Amino acid sequence: MFLRTLKYLLLLLLLLLLLLLLLFTLTAHAEVTRVDVVTRSDILGGQAFGAAGAYERLTGKVYFSVAVANAHNRAIVDLDNAANLKDGKVQFSADFISIQPKDASKGNGSVLFENPNRGGNHILAIVDGGDADISKDAGDGWLLRNGYSVVSLGWQWDADTNAPLHLYAPIARDHGKTISGLLRGDVMPAKATDDIPLGHLIAGRIGGREYPVAAPDDPRNTLTVRDSRDAPRTIIPRSRWRFAHEVDGELVPSDRYIHLDGGFQPGKIYEYVYVVTDPVLAGLGFAAVRDVASYLKHAPAAFVHAQRVYGEGISQNGRFLRDFIYQGFNADERGRIALDGVLAHVAGAGRGNFNYRFAQPSRDASPTSSVDFATDIFPFTDMPETDPQTGAKAGLLDRANADHVVPKIFFSNTSYEYWGRVASLVTTTADGQRDVALSPNIRVYHFTGLQHYSVAFPPVHGEGELDGQQPQSPLPVRYFWRAMISNMDAWVRNGIEPPASSYPRISDHTLVPLSAYAFPWLPNVNHPHEVSHATHLDFGPNWSRGIVERQPPRVGAPFVVLVPQVDTDGNEIDGVRLPELSVPLATYAAWNLRDPSIGAPGERVAFEGSFLPFPRTPVEREAKHDPRPSITERYAGRQDYLDRYGAALDELIKQHWILAQDRAALLARGAQEWDVLTKP
């Protein structure tokens, strides 16, 4: 009996040792070291959302540890220079928000993982139509009724102070010594002003905080002015400007503002370069997204358990996801796949300023600001392509293919991105001569007639720096989003193929050079004279290692950018077309020019398209000298229009571009558009 008991105890001890070894192994590789849940609250008082039941909202902070020696971390610039490096590891943290079923067993096992735009969580409001703060309004609760969890994680160190989600990353030191460098920014004011902030201004607010001025009297600090992004710079004498800000009528020294004697004038691009110190390890944002995605799938104590994680990013965050894949971060420290699916929307062919020394993640690439930043840079296509200038060969999926962690991917763009985000380079050779083949894991979608972000109908002009000559394009992206999420889930979960790629092509002449663009001449509508371009940029001899030393960069030869061709109404003829394009009441142009009141009226407004309604009657058409047939010449009446609208909508539903459950809402939208645009 004693021997049997001893044998049992020895076996129990062995099992305990094995368990401790397993726990040690898990801990040693646990990139997420701790999660602090700060708040936990029921959504809308515990309201049930279909079969998924009640939902809850968690907020808190995730803590990370990454090993410098791990091959999957080596791409993080300055990782081995982290000021808090200890025992071969670097610690950092990030804010998170999670929306999840209270009863995990009622969820669908899929997490929509939001990479927040400049620190703000918006995807629930975009898809479900409520408020960004779901505790105020959950919209129609489509994501929740279908059992999705939504996790938003701060990945951006320079997110505005008032944003809810941030990355808290260490700075870099060179063997304990301060690292200095040059930082650059630019702005085209919409009105005259004496002071400008050094932070990235976007849509009238600070999208990204910048490094403070480290040496205000350094001779390398410069300020220039020019008329457009391709115009020559004129140096503004140092005696005319200073790092200062007017407060209550008094000029006060500031390390975050520039004051110009005589003021900054609207319609001019002002570019500043100044000395900064203590670079933040911005590339840890990639590791944060990677490690939380892996944690949700593999950690027993995860705050929400996922079988599948879909990375979702819009604009800046879509570019983040393209760069995330390119730089090899879809393999976690153990080589497991992090994101099973990726929905990168309105990213164009861009990547971004996410993993450089003194990186400015908020910077993008707009017609009149953030010019010549590392945004639209080679390579652009998913499969390897050749740079015609340098002979370099590379593709976005190179690392993911090598690591066997290629996710399912949707690259979706609106019409604006072909003009403002060089989207044609996603599907053409870099010289613009031919279409390229896509990976079987890729779908490319062009949502025809939409602009970068959706606005309400009837539309109005933009405000401030976004004030265009025409009302904005009001076509909604919400319903496309719902179908894309559903299609992605079916693709990853069950292998059900989503709709085939739909985008303009060189081969069928739906993708053409600007010189062949056939937009009609309409009354009081000015045409754009240029399209955004991608160029070869040289930031100095160590740029390949992520060290930016030359500001501004040397600008080399451009890549060839093409635009979608249009019909005689001015509407693009390819892509995924809402009924508003199949049975139109208006022209939805892919561009909008700046209103003269904000200067530079020949330049395009960032992000916007144009809404140009058809004349209502032949009499109105003739009076305006409009070449487009009037509404009454196209349709027999309201019911005729709605019948044709409904037929076009049913075709979209059949092809899985729109969900059947959204038919009524879109049909109501069509009726509203008819009533507004035909009203005398």
mmCIF file with all atom_site columns, N, CA and C in Angstrom, residues 19 44 90 141 574 605 621:
data_model
loop_
_atom_site.group_PDB
_atom_site.id
_atom_site.type_symbol
_atom_site.label_atom_id
_atom_site.label_alt_id
_atom_site.label_comp_id
_atom_site.label_asym_id
_atom_site.label_entity_id
_atom_site.label_seq_id
_atom_site.pdbx_PDB_ins_code
_atom_site.Cartn_x
_atom_site.Cartn_y
_atom_site.Cartn_z
_atom_site.occupancy
_atom_site.B_iso_or_equiv
_atom_site.pdbx_formal_charge
_atom_site.auth_seq_id
_atom_site.auth_comp_id
_atom_site.auth_asym_id
_atom_site.auth_atom_id
_atom_site.pdbx_PDB_model_num
ATOM 1  N N  . LEU A 1 19  ? 3.500   20.418 -15.654 1.00 0.00 ? 19  LEU A N  1
ATOM 2  C CA . LEU A 1 19  ? 2.589   21.558 -15.726 1.00 0.00 ? 19  LEU A CA 1
ATOM 3  C C  . LEU A 1 19  ? 3.338   22.863 -15.471 1.00 0.00 ? 19  LEU A C  1
ATOM 4  N N  . LEU A 1 44  ? -26.211 49.444 -23.017 1.00 0.00 ? 44  LEU A N  1
ATOM 5  C CA . LEU A 1 44  ? -27.632 49.834 -23.043 1.00 0.00 ? 44  LEU A CA 1
ATOM 6  C C  . LEU A 1 44  ? -28.442 49.062 -22.015 1.00 0.00 ? 44  LEU A C  1
ATOM 7  N N  . VAL A 1 90  ? 11.869  44.379 -24.039 1.00 0.00 ? 90  VAL A N  1
ATOM 8  C CA . VAL A 1 90  ? 11.373  45.755 -24.010 1.00 0.00 ? 90  VAL A CA 1
ATOM 9  C C  . VAL A 1 90  ? 9.907   45.729 -23.597 1.00 0.00 ? 90  VAL A C  1
ATOM 10 N N  . GLY A 1 141 ? -27.412 47.697 -34.401 1.00 0.00 ? 141 GLY A N  1
ATOM 11 C CA . GLY A 1 141 ? -26.793 46.553 -33.734 1.00 0.00 ? 141 GLY A CA 1
ATOM 12 C C  . GLY A 1 141 ? -26.467 45.380 -34.632 1.00 0.00 ? 141 GLY A C  1
ATOM 13 N N  . ASP A 1 574 ? -16.610 51.278 -64.210 1.00 0.00 ? 574 ASP A N  1
ATOM 14 C CA . ASP A 1 574 ? -16.182 49.965 -63.709 1.00 0.00 ? 574 ASP A CA 1
ATOM 15 C C  . ASP A 1 574 ? -16.582 49.811 -62.258 1.00 0.00 ? 574 ASP A C  1
ATOM 16 N N  . VAL A 1 605 ? -9.310  69.031 -53.192 1.00 0.00 ? 605 VAL A N  1
ATOM 17 C CA . VAL A 1 605 ? -9.552  68.897 -51.761 1.00 0.00 ? 605 VAL A CA 1
ATOM 18 C C  . VAL A 1 605 ? -9.217  67.471 -51.352 1.00 0.00 ? 605 VAL A C  1
ATOM 19 N N  . ARG A 1 621 ? -32.257 71.740 -68.500 1.00 0.00 ? 621 ARG A N  1
ATOM 20 C CA . ARG A 1 621 ? -31.003 71.308 -69.136 1.00 0.00 ? 621 ARG A CA 1
ATOM 21 C C  . ARG A 1 621 ? -30.557 72.322 -70.194 1.00 0.00 ? 621 ARG A C  1
#
